[in-house]
Coordinates of C-alpha atoms and ligand atoms in Angstrom, one line a residue:
X1 CA 4.7 -9.8 29.3
X2 CA 4.5 -6.1 28.5
X3 CA 5.7 -4.0 31.4
X4 CA 3.3 -1.2 30.9
X5 CA -0.4 -1.3 30.0
X6 CA -0.8 -1.3 26.3
X7 CA -3.0 1.6 25.0
X8 CA -5.5 1.4 22.2
X9 CA -6.9 4.1 19.9
X10 CA -9.9 3.1 17.8
X11 CA -10.4 5.2 14.7
X12 CA -13.9 5.1 13.3
X13 CA -15.6 6.8 10.3
X14 CA -18.7 8.9 10.6
X15 CA -20.9 10.1 7.7
X16 CA -19.1 8.9 4.6
X17 CA -16.0 6.9 3.7
X18 CA -13.2 8.0 1.5
X19 CA -12.3 11.1 3.5
X20 CA -9.0 9.9 4.6
X21 CA -9.5 7.7 7.6
X22 CA -6.4 5.7 6.7
X23 CA -4.2 8.7 6.4
X24 CA -5.6 10.1 9.6
X25 CA -4.8 6.9 11.4
X26 CA -1.3 6.9 9.9
X27 CA -0.8 10.6 10.8
X28 CA -1.9 10.1 14.4
X29 CA 0.6 7.2 14.6
X30 CA 3.3 9.3 13.2
X31 CA 3.0 12.2 15.7
X32 CA 2.7 9.7 18.6
X33 CA 5.8 7.9 17.3
X34 CA 7.6 11.3 17.1
X35 CA 7.0 11.5 20.9
X36 CA 9.2 8.4 21.4
X37 CA 6.2 6.0 21.8
X38 CA 6.3 2.6 20.2
X39 CA 3.3 2.6 17.8
X40 CA 1.7 -0.1 15.7
X41 CA -1.5 0.0 13.6
X42 CA -4.2 -2.6 12.8
X43 CA -6.6 -2.4 9.8
X44 CA -10.0 -4.0 10.2
X45 CA -11.9 -4.7 7.0
X46 CA -15.5 -5.7 7.5
X47 CA -15.8 -7.8 4.4
X48 CA -16.1 -11.6 4.4
X49 CA -13.1 -12.1 2.2
X50 CA -10.3 -13.7 4.2
X51 CA -7.8 -11.3 2.6
X52 CA -7.7 -8.7 -0.1
X53 CA -5.9 -10.9 -2.6
X54 CA -8.9 -12.1 -4.4
X55 CA -10.4 -8.6 -4.9
X56 CA -10.2 -6.5 -8.1
X57 CA -7.8 -3.6 -7.5
X58 CA -9.5 -1.3 -10.0
X59 CA -12.6 -1.5 -7.8
X60 CA -11.1 -1.9 -4.3
X61 CA -7.7 -0.3 -4.6
X62 CA -4.3 -1.9 -4.5
X63 CA -3.6 -5.2 -2.8
X64 CA -0.7 -4.4 -0.4
X65 CA 1.6 -7.3 0.2
X66 CA 3.3 -7.6 3.6
X67 CA 6.7 -9.1 4.0
X68 CA 5.2 -12.2 5.6
X69 CA 3.1 -12.6 2.5
X70 CA -0.3 -11.4 3.7
X71 CA -2.4 -9.8 1.0
X72 CA -4.0 -6.8 2.6
X73 CA -5.7 -3.4 2.1
X74 CA -3.8 -0.4 0.7
X75 CA -4.2 1.4 4.1
X76 CA -1.5 -1.0 5.4
X77 CA 0.8 0.5 2.9
X78 CA 0.1 4.0 4.4
X79 CA 0.8 2.7 7.9
X80 CA 4.1 1.2 6.8
X81 CA 5.1 4.3 4.9
X82 CA 4.2 6.9 7.5
X83 CA 5.5 4.8 10.5
X84 CA 8.5 3.6 8.5
X85 CA 7.9 0.1 10.0
X86 CA 7.2 -3.4 8.8
X87 CA 3.8 -4.9 9.8
X88 CA 2.7 -8.5 9.9
X89 CA -0.5 -10.4 9.3
X90 CA -1.5 -9.9 12.9
X91 CA -2.0 -6.2 11.9
X92 CA -4.7 -7.1 9.5
X93 CA -8.1 -8.5 10.1
X94 CA -11.3 -9.2 8.1
X95 CA -14.7 -10.5 9.2
X96 CA -13.9 -13.6 7.1
X97 CA -10.6 -14.1 8.9
X98 CA -12.2 -13.8 12.4
X99 CA -15.1 -16.2 11.6
X100 CA -12.7 -18.7 10.0
X101 CA -10.6 -18.9 13.2
X102 CA -13.7 -19.1 15.5
X103 CA -15.1 -22.0 13.3
X104 CA -11.7 -23.7 13.2
X105 CA -11.5 -23.5 17.0
X106 CA -15.0 -24.8 17.4
X107 CA -14.2 -27.8 15.2
X108 CA -11.1 -28.5 17.3
X109 CA -13.2 -28.6 20.5
X110 CA -11.4 -25.6 21.8
X111 CA -14.7 -24.1 23.2
X112 CA -15.1 -27.3 25.3
X113 CA -18.7 -28.1 24.5
X114 CA -20.1 -24.7 24.9
X115 CA -22.5 -23.1 22.4
X116 CA -20.5 -20.8 20.2
X117 CA -22.3 -17.6 19.5
X118 CA -21.8 -14.5 17.4
X119 CA -21.8 -12.5 20.7
X120 CA -19.6 -12.8 22.6
X121 CA -17.3 -15.2 20.7
X122 CA -16.7 -13.1 17.6
X123 CA -15.9 -9.9 19.6
X124 CA -13.7 -12.0 21.9
X125 CA -11.7 -13.3 19.0
X126 CA -11.4 -9.8 17.6
X127 CA -10.1 -8.6 21.0
X128 CA -7.7 -11.5 21.2
X129 CA -6.2 -10.5 17.8
X130 CA -5.9 -6.9 18.7
X131 CA -4.2 -7.7 22.0
X132 CA -1.9 -10.2 20.3
X133 CA -0.8 -7.6 17.7
X134 CA -0.1 -5.0 20.5
X135 CA 1.9 -7.6 22.4
X136 CA 3.9 -8.9 19.4
X137 CA 4.9 -5.3 18.5
X138 CA 5.5 -4.4 22.2
X139 CA 3.5 -1.3 21.4
X140 CA 2.8 1.5 23.7
X141 CA -0.1 2.5 21.5
X142 CA -2.0 0.4 19.0
X143 CA -4.1 2.2 16.5
X144 CA -7.1 0.2 15.3
X145 CA -8.8 1.5 12.2
X146 CA -12.3 0.1 11.7
X147 CA -13.2 0.1 8.0
X148 CA -16.5 1.4 6.8
X149 CA -18.7 4.0 8.5
X150 CA -20.7 4.1 11.7
X151 CA -24.2 2.7 11.4
X152 CA -23.4 0.0 8.9
X153 CA -24.4 -3.5 9.6
X154 CA -21.0 -4.8 8.6
X155 CA -18.7 -3.4 11.3
X156 CA -21.0 -3.7 14.3
X157 CA -19.1 -6.6 15.8
X158 CA -15.9 -4.8 15.6
X159 CA -17.5 -1.8 17.4
X160 CA -18.8 -4.2 20.0
X161 CA -15.3 -5.6 20.6
X162 CA -14.0 -2.0 21.0
X163 CA -16.8 -1.2 23.5
X164 CA -15.9 -4.3 25.5
X165 CA -12.3 -3.3 25.6
X166 CA -13.1 0.2 26.8
X167 CA -15.5 -1.3 29.4
X168 CA -12.7 -3.5 30.7
X169 CA -9.9 -0.9 30.6
X170 CA -11.5 2.5 30.5
X171 CA -8.2 4.3 31.0
X172 CA -6.4 2.4 28.2
X173 CA -8.8 2.9 25.3
X174 CA -9.7 6.0 23.3
X175 CA -12.0 6.7 20.4
X176 CA -11.4 9.0 17.5
X177 CA -14.2 9.7 15.1
X178 CA -13.2 10.9 11.6
X179 CA -16.2 12.8 10.3
X180 CA -17.1 14.8 7.2
X181 CA -18.6 18.3 7.3
X182 CA -20.1 19.0 3.9
X183 CA -20.6 22.5 2.5
X184 CA -23.4 22.1 0.0
X185 CA -23.1 24.4 -2.9
X186 CA -26.6 25.8 -2.8
X187 CA -26.5 26.3 1.0
X188 CA -23.0 27.8 1.1
X189 CA -22.3 26.9 4.7
X190 CA -20.7 24.0 6.4
X191 CA -23.1 21.6 8.0
X192 CA -22.5 19.8 11.3
X193 CA -25.7 17.8 11.3
X194 CA -24.4 14.6 9.7
X195 CA -21.6 14.5 12.3
X196 CA -24.1 14.9 15.1
X197 CA -26.0 11.9 13.8
X198 CA -22.9 9.9 13.4
X199 CA -21.9 10.6 17.1
X200 CA -25.4 9.6 18.2
X201 CA -25.2 6.4 16.2
X202 CA -21.8 5.7 17.8
X203 CA -23.4 6.4 21.2
X204 CA -26.1 3.8 20.4
X205 CA -23.3 1.2 20.0
X206 CA -22.2 2.2 23.5
X207 CA -19.3 4.3 22.4
X208 CA -18.5 8.0 23.1
X209 CA -15.9 9.6 20.9
X210 CA -13.0 11.3 22.7
X211 CA -11.9 13.2 19.7
X212 CA -13.5 14.2 16.5
X213 CA -11.4 14.9 13.4
X214 CA -13.5 17.3 11.4
X215 CA -12.7 16.7 7.7
X216 CA -13.9 19.5 5.4
X217 CA -12.9 21.5 2.5
X218 CA -12.0 24.6 4.6
X219 CA -11.1 24.9 8.3
X220 CA -14.0 24.8 10.7
X221 CA -14.9 28.0 12.4
X222 CA -15.6 28.6 16.1
X223 CA -19.3 28.3 15.7
X224 CA -19.1 24.9 14.1
X225 CA -16.6 23.7 16.7
X226 CA -19.0 24.8 19.4
X227 CA -22.0 23.1 17.8
X228 CA -20.1 19.8 17.4
X229 CA -18.9 20.0 21.0
X230 CA -22.4 20.5 22.4
X231 CA -24.3 18.0 20.2
X232 CA -21.6 15.3 20.3
X233 CA -21.0 15.7 24.0
X234 CA -17.3 16.5 23.7
X235 CA -14.9 19.3 24.8
X236 CA -14.5 21.9 22.0
X237 CA -10.7 21.5 22.1
X238 CA -11.2 17.8 21.2
X239 CA -12.7 18.8 17.9
X240 CA -9.8 18.9 15.4
X241 CA -10.1 20.9 12.2
X242 CA -8.7 18.9 9.3
X243 CA -9.3 20.8 6.0
X244 CA -8.3 19.4 2.6
X245 CA -4.6 19.5 2.0
X246 CA -2.4 19.4 -1.2
X247 CA -0.3 16.6 0.2
X248 CA -1.1 13.9 2.6
X249 CA 2.3 14.2 4.1
X250 CA 1.4 17.6 5.6
X251 CA -1.3 16.0 7.8
X252 CA 1.0 15.0 10.7
X253 CA 2.4 18.5 10.8
X254 CA -1.2 20.0 10.8
X255 CA -2.1 17.6 13.6
X256 CA 0.8 18.9 15.5
X257 CA -0.6 22.4 15.2
X258 CA -3.9 21.1 16.5
X259 CA -2.1 19.5 19.5
X260 CA -3.6 16.1 18.6
X261 CA -0.8 14.1 20.2
X262 CA -0.9 16.1 23.5
X263 CA -4.6 15.5 23.7
X264 CA -4.4 11.8 23.1
X265 CA -1.5 11.4 25.5
X266 CA -3.6 13.2 28.1
X267 CA -6.6 11.0 27.4
X268 CA -4.5 7.8 27.7
X269 CA -2.3 9.1 30.6
X270 CA 0.8 8.5 28.5
X271 CA 2.7 11.6 29.8
X272 CA 5.4 9.5 31.6
X273 CA 6.2 7.4 28.5
X274 CA 6.2 10.3 26.0
X275 CA 8.8 13.0 25.4
X276 CA 9.1 16.0 23.2
X277 CA 8.3 15.8 19.6
X278 CA 10.8 15.0 17.0
X279 CA 9.3 15.5 13.6
X280 CA 12.4 16.9 12.0
X281 CA 13.1 14.2 9.5
X282 CA 9.5 14.2 8.4
X283 CA 9.6 18.0 8.0
X284 CA 12.9 17.7 6.0
X285 CA 11.1 15.3 3.7
X286 CA 8.2 17.7 3.2
X287 CA 10.6 20.5 2.4
X288 CA 12.1 18.3 -0.3
X289 CA 8.7 17.8 -1.8
X290 CA 8.3 21.6 -2.0
X291 CA 11.7 22.5 -3.3
X292 CA 12.0 20.6 -6.6
X293 CA 13.7 22.1 -9.6
X294 CA 12.3 20.8 -12.9
X295 CA 10.1 17.8 -13.6
X296 CA 10.5 14.2 -14.4
X297 CA 7.8 12.8 -16.7
X298 CA 7.0 9.1 -16.2
X299 CA 4.6 7.2 -18.4
X300 CA 2.9 4.3 -16.7
X301 CA 1.6 1.8 -19.2
X302 CA -1.4 -0.3 -18.2
X303 CA -4.9 -1.4 -18.9
X304 CA -7.1 1.5 -17.9
X305 CA -10.5 1.0 -19.5
X306 CA -13.5 2.4 -17.7
X307 CA -11.5 3.7 -14.8
X308 CA -11.1 7.3 -13.8
X309 CA -8.0 8.8 -12.5
X310 CA -9.3 8.6 -9.0
X311 CA -9.6 4.8 -9.1
X312 CA -6.3 4.5 -10.9
X313 CA -4.4 6.3 -8.2
X314 CA -5.9 3.8 -5.6
X315 CA -5.0 0.8 -7.7
X316 CA -1.3 1.8 -8.1
X317 CA -0.8 3.8 -4.9
X318 CA 2.5 2.1 -3.8
X319 CA 4.0 2.6 -7.3
X320 CA 2.9 6.2 -7.4
X321 CA 4.3 6.9 -3.9
X322 CA 7.6 5.1 -4.7
X323 CA 8.1 7.2 -7.8
X324 CA 7.4 10.4 -5.8
X325 CA 9.9 9.6 -3.0
X326 CA 12.6 8.9 -5.5
X327 CA 11.8 11.9 -7.6
X328 CA 12.0 14.1 -4.6
X329 CA 15.3 12.4 -3.6
X330 CA 16.8 13.5 -6.9
X331 CA 15.2 17.0 -6.6
X332 CA 12.6 16.6 -9.3
X333 CA 8.8 17.1 -9.4
X334 CA 7.2 13.8 -10.4
X335 CA 4.6 14.1 -13.2
X336 CA 2.8 10.8 -14.0
X337 CA 1.1 10.0 -17.3
X338 CA -1.3 7.0 -17.6
X339 CA -1.2 5.5 -21.0
X340 CA -3.3 2.6 -22.3
X341 CA -1.3 -0.4 -23.5
X342 CA -3.8 -1.2 -26.2
X343 CA -3.1 2.2 -27.9
X344 CA 0.4 0.9 -28.7
X345 CA -0.7 -2.3 -30.5
X346 CA -0.4 0.0 -33.5
X347 CA 3.3 0.5 -33.9
X348 CA 2.8 3.9 -35.6
X349 CA 1.7 5.3 -32.2
X350 CA 4.9 4.4 -30.5
X351 CA 6.6 7.7 -31.5
X352 CA 4.3 9.4 -28.9
X353 CA 6.5 7.8 -26.2
X354 CA 9.6 9.8 -27.2
X355 CA 8.6 12.8 -25.1
X356 CA 8.6 10.9 -21.8
X357 CA 11.7 10.7 -19.6
X358 CA 10.9 7.3 -18.3
X359 CA 8.5 4.4 -18.9
X360 CA 7.2 2.0 -16.3
X361 CA 5.1 -1.2 -16.7
X362 CA 3.6 -2.2 -13.4
X363 CA 2.2 -5.5 -12.2
X364 CA -0.7 -7.1 -13.9
X365 CA -2.7 -10.3 -14.3
X366 CA -3.7 -12.2 -17.4
X367 CA -4.2 -9.1 -19.5
X368 CA -4.8 -9.8 -23.2
X369 CA -3.4 -6.4 -24.2
X370 CA 0.2 -7.5 -23.7
X371 CA 1.2 -6.9 -27.3
X372 CA 0.9 -3.2 -26.8
X373 CA 3.1 -3.5 -23.7
X374 CA 5.7 -5.6 -25.5
X375 CA 5.8 -2.9 -28.3
X376 CA 6.4 -0.2 -25.7
X377 CA 9.2 -2.2 -24.1
X378 CA 10.9 -2.8 -27.4
X379 CA 10.6 1.0 -28.2
X380 CA 12.1 1.9 -24.8
X381 CA 14.9 -0.6 -25.4
X382 CA 15.8 0.6 -28.9
X383 CA 15.4 4.3 -28.2
X384 CA 17.3 4.1 -24.9
X385 CA 14.4 5.5 -22.8
X386 CA 14.8 4.5 -19.2
X387 CA 12.4 1.5 -18.6
X388 CA 11.4 -0.1 -15.3
X389 CA 9.2 -3.2 -15.3
X390 CA 7.6 -4.4 -12.1
X391 CA 6.7 -8.1 -12.0
X392 CA 4.5 -8.5 -15.1
X393 CA 6.6 -5.6 -16.5
X394 CA 9.7 -7.8 -16.0
X395 CA 8.2 -10.9 -17.4
X396 CA 7.2 -9.0 -20.5
X397 CA 10.7 -7.5 -20.8
X398 CA 12.0 -11.0 -21.0
X399 CA 9.4 -12.1 -23.6
X400 CA 10.3 -9.0 -25.6
X401 CA 14.0 -9.8 -25.4
X402 CA 13.4 -13.4 -26.3
X403 CA 11.3 -12.5 -29.4
X404 CA 13.3 -9.6 -30.8
X405 CA 16.9 -10.1 -29.7
X406 CA 17.2 -13.9 -29.2
X407 CA 14.9 -14.4 -32.2
X408 CA 12.4 -16.8 -30.6
X409 CA 9.5 -15.3 -32.5
X410 CA 6.8 -17.2 -30.7
X411 CA 8.1 -16.5 -27.2
X412 CA 5.3 -15.9 -24.7
X413 CA 4.1 -16.3 -21.2
X414 CA 1.9 -19.3 -20.5
X415 CA -0.4 -17.0 -18.5
X416 CA -1.6 -15.6 -21.9
X417 CA -1.1 -18.6 -24.1
X418 CA -1.1 -21.8 -22.1
X419 CA -0.3 -23.8 -25.2
X420 CA 2.6 -21.7 -26.4
X421 CA 5.5 -23.6 -28.0
X422 CA 8.0 -21.2 -26.5
X423 CA 7.1 -20.7 -22.8
X424 CA 9.8 -18.2 -21.8
X425 CA 7.7 -17.3 -18.8
X426 CA 6.3 -20.4 -17.3
X427 CA 4.3 -21.6 -14.4
X428 CA 6.1 -23.5 -11.6
X429 CA 4.9 -27.1 -11.0
X430 CA 3.6 -26.4 -7.5
X431 CA 1.6 -23.4 -8.8
X432 CA 0.2 -25.5 -11.7
X433 CA -1.3 -27.9 -9.2
X434 CA -2.9 -25.1 -7.2
X435 CA -4.6 -23.7 -10.3
X436 CA -5.8 -27.1 -11.3
X437 CA -7.4 -27.5 -7.9
X438 CA -8.9 -24.0 -8.1
X439 CA -6.9 -23.2 -4.9
X440 CA -6.5 -19.5 -5.7
X441 CA -6.7 -17.6 -2.4
X442 CA -3.3 -16.7 -0.9
X443 CA -1.5 -19.3 -2.9
X444 CA 0.8 -17.2 -5.1
X445 CA 4.5 -16.8 -4.4
X446 CA 3.9 -14.2 -1.8
X447 CA 5.9 -12.0 0.6
X448 CA 9.6 -11.4 1.1
X449 CA 12.3 -13.6 -0.4
X450 CA 16.1 -13.0 -0.6
X451 CA 18.0 -12.5 -3.8
X452 CA 21.7 -12.3 -4.4
X453 CA 23.0 -9.6 -6.7
X454 CA 25.7 -9.7 -9.4
X455 CA 28.6 -7.3 -9.0
X456 CA 29.0 -4.6 -11.6
X457 CA 25.3 -4.4 -12.5
X458 CA 22.8 -1.5 -12.2
X459 CA 21.0 -3.4 -9.5
X460 CA 24.1 -4.0 -7.4
X461 CA 25.2 -0.4 -7.7
X462 CA 21.8 0.9 -6.7
X463 CA 21.3 -1.4 -3.7
X464 CA 25.0 -1.2 -2.6
X465 CA 24.5 -4.7 -1.2
X466 CA 25.2 -8.3 -2.3
X467 CA 21.9 -9.6 -0.9
X468 CA 18.5 -8.1 -0.7
X469 CA 15.0 -9.0 0.4
X470 CA 12.0 -8.0 -1.6
X471 CA 8.2 -8.8 -1.7
X472 CA 6.7 -11.0 -4.3
X473 CA 3.2 -11.7 -5.6
X474 CA 3.1 -13.9 -8.7
X475 CA 2.6 -17.4 -10.1
X476 CA 4.8 -17.3 -13.1
X477 CA 8.6 -17.2 -13.5
X478 CA 11.4 -17.0 -16.1
X479 CA 11.6 -20.5 -17.5
X480 CA 15.1 -22.0 -16.6
X481 CA 15.3 -23.6 -20.0
X482 CA 15.8 -20.2 -21.6
X483 CA 18.1 -18.6 -19.2
X484 CA 21.5 -19.5 -20.8
X485 CA 20.3 -18.5 -24.2
X486 CA 18.9 -15.2 -23.0
X487 CA 22.2 -14.5 -21.2
X488 CA 24.2 -15.3 -24.3
X489 CA 22.0 -12.8 -26.2
X490 CA 23.1 -10.1 -23.7
X491 CA 20.4 -10.0 -21.1
X492 CA 21.8 -9.9 -17.6
X493 CA 20.1 -11.6 -14.7
X494 CA 21.5 -9.3 -12.0
X495 CA 19.4 -10.7 -9.2
X496 CA 18.6 -14.4 -8.6
X497 CA 17.3 -16.6 -5.8
X498 CA 20.3 -17.7 -3.6
X499 CA 20.1 -21.2 -5.2
X500 CA 20.3 -19.5 -8.7
X501 CA 17.0 -21.1 -9.9
X502 CA 14.7 -18.1 -9.9
X503 CA 15.5 -15.0 -11.9
X504 CA 14.6 -12.0 -9.8
X505 CA 16.1 -9.0 -11.7
X506 CA 16.7 -8.7 -15.5
X507 CA 18.7 -5.8 -16.9
X508 CA 20.8 -4.6 -19.8
X509 CA 24.4 -3.4 -19.1
X510 CA 24.6 0.3 -18.4
X511 CA 26.9 0.8 -21.3
X512 CA 24.2 -0.4 -23.7
X513 CA 21.2 1.3 -22.1
X514 CA 20.9 4.0 -19.4
X515 CA 18.3 2.0 -17.5
X516 CA 16.5 -1.1 -18.8
X517 CA 15.6 -3.1 -15.7
X518 CA 12.8 -5.4 -14.6
X519 CA 12.1 -7.0 -11.2
X520 CA 10.2 -10.2 -10.6
X521 CA 9.3 -8.7 -7.2
X522 CA 7.4 -5.6 -6.3
X523 CA 10.0 -3.0 -5.0
X524 CA 7.2 -0.4 -4.6
X525 CA 6.0 -2.1 -1.4
X526 CA 9.2 -1.2 0.5
X527 CA 9.6 2.4 -0.7
X528 CA 9.2 4.8 2.2
X529 CA 9.2 8.6 2.3
X530 CA 12.2 8.6 4.6
X531 CA 13.8 5.8 2.7
X532 CA 13.2 6.0 -1.0
X533 CA 13.7 2.7 -2.9
X534 CA 17.2 2.4 -4.5
X535 CA 15.9 1.0 -7.8
X536 CA 13.2 3.7 -8.1
X537 CA 15.8 6.3 -7.4
X538 CA 18.2 4.9 -10.0
X539 CA 15.3 4.8 -12.5
X540 CA 14.2 8.4 -11.8
X541 CA 17.8 9.6 -11.9
X542 CA 18.2 8.0 -15.3
X543 CA 14.9 9.6 -16.4
X544 CA 16.0 13.0 -15.1
X545 CA 19.3 12.7 -17.0
X546 CA 17.5 11.9 -20.2
X547 CA 15.4 15.1 -19.7
X548 CA 18.4 17.3 -19.1
X549 CA 20.2 15.9 -22.1
X550 CA 17.1 16.5 -24.3
X551 CA 17.0 20.1 -23.1
X552 CA 20.7 20.7 -24.0
X553 CA 20.1 19.5 -27.6
Ligands
LIG1 N1 0.6 -12.2 -13.7 C1 2.0 -12.4 -13.4 C2 2.2 -13.6 -12.5 O1 1.3 -14.0 -11.8 C3 2.6 -11.2 -12.7 C4 2.0 -10.8 -11.4 C5 2.2 -9.4 -11.0 O2 2.6 -8.6 -11.8 N2 2.0 -9.1 -9.8 O3 3.3 -14.1 -12.4

């Protein structure tokens, strides 16, 4: 049993989505955590999908993998990064997941002959999950971010659950509405009306916001604050100005200026549990982001047709953030370049790559355009440009090495050519069965697995440890039949599963190449602002060295 009453803060979105509700939730968590409170966060996604694993990342953003293997929304990555914590599947919920459980329980006669209804049984299951998550984390405060915006059909049952919780424990539940205040070009002034409507719509669901985070291009003025206060039935000092910022990492510091933590602590009577703020480490990180000397230019090779930069940054958010943290750690400003793999099918174009300090191939699935990627990897290997391959980028590194060094000309991954005569990257038997049965959802090799590292390798030097745990999301593996030959040809498998069957890291010795490393796992999921990932740091360091050498020439 928790000794003290757990407290809950629901974060809901007014007016429009995409104005930073996830980062707001993470930042509120951060400043409460800085007060010595134990904080956890839950993301509620209103869609029917059971998890985010089956959704297209270029449309819906990155699939963030938790260490327990849950395939979740990218906001979960923000929570982990801001709170520097490891979350579990109880921190993630979708409509599909809630219904699935209620139906399962009904089939198991757990409702003991009662009629199972949408209300109250669905909200009750939602509440059960929220309370379990708070209990498991022994959290003083549990943030619950409800996806979508107020007034949508989709999230109404989650709002109903929140209302029921507030009704039962009025002193333990608070509501924060993140709203947008547009400044239409032609009008030239900031408008509060959409926020007023949003508050009323929330009222009609039986909920009164306790705080309104006013997102806008510029800070809100006294007049707007007054208007929001009057029409949304809230104290003016509970309206928090949250103008656009250059870096999301500034937001907790801005919230401190707006006394957001004090106000929520007051609302939830948490004074006795909280103490004075300690955001020093965070502020030190922010100073690092602002005091870089020189750049490090990283090319990220992918398949980017019909996607703008905006969508791209969502699909690869953990990779981008991981590069940033490590670049700051080595004192450089990260500059990322998105290059289309298919452009490099024509080998003449490869020379364009020479100007980059480092090249990265991120994860991917079934892309036809792998020949371009393989050409890029070969170019990086021969020209000693630091190369970092993540998951797919590691598998293709192995294919490239098999073809061009080992001399197995037809080497391929069976993901691209199921009938290949040289399946260097192969599907594991249990995975094959799943595909044959069309059992796709949540069935990849998912979540955290241990790996042991070989002494004297780049990986071992970077991690400073003999054993590591990293998160996976893939169906294919290096085919054991080829391992001995690849090793004889000079490739080093510096990380393997403890039983030595699965190859988790491939690299070239440092004396041959400054950094040529691929990981079967996704290191980006464990990179944190206050704890940059050692392999990303080794990669950016190698990239920065290449740059400074090029300058001297
Ligand atoms: N498509 C590859 C696999 O399933 C790699 C996956 C990834 O890059 N996440 O094994």
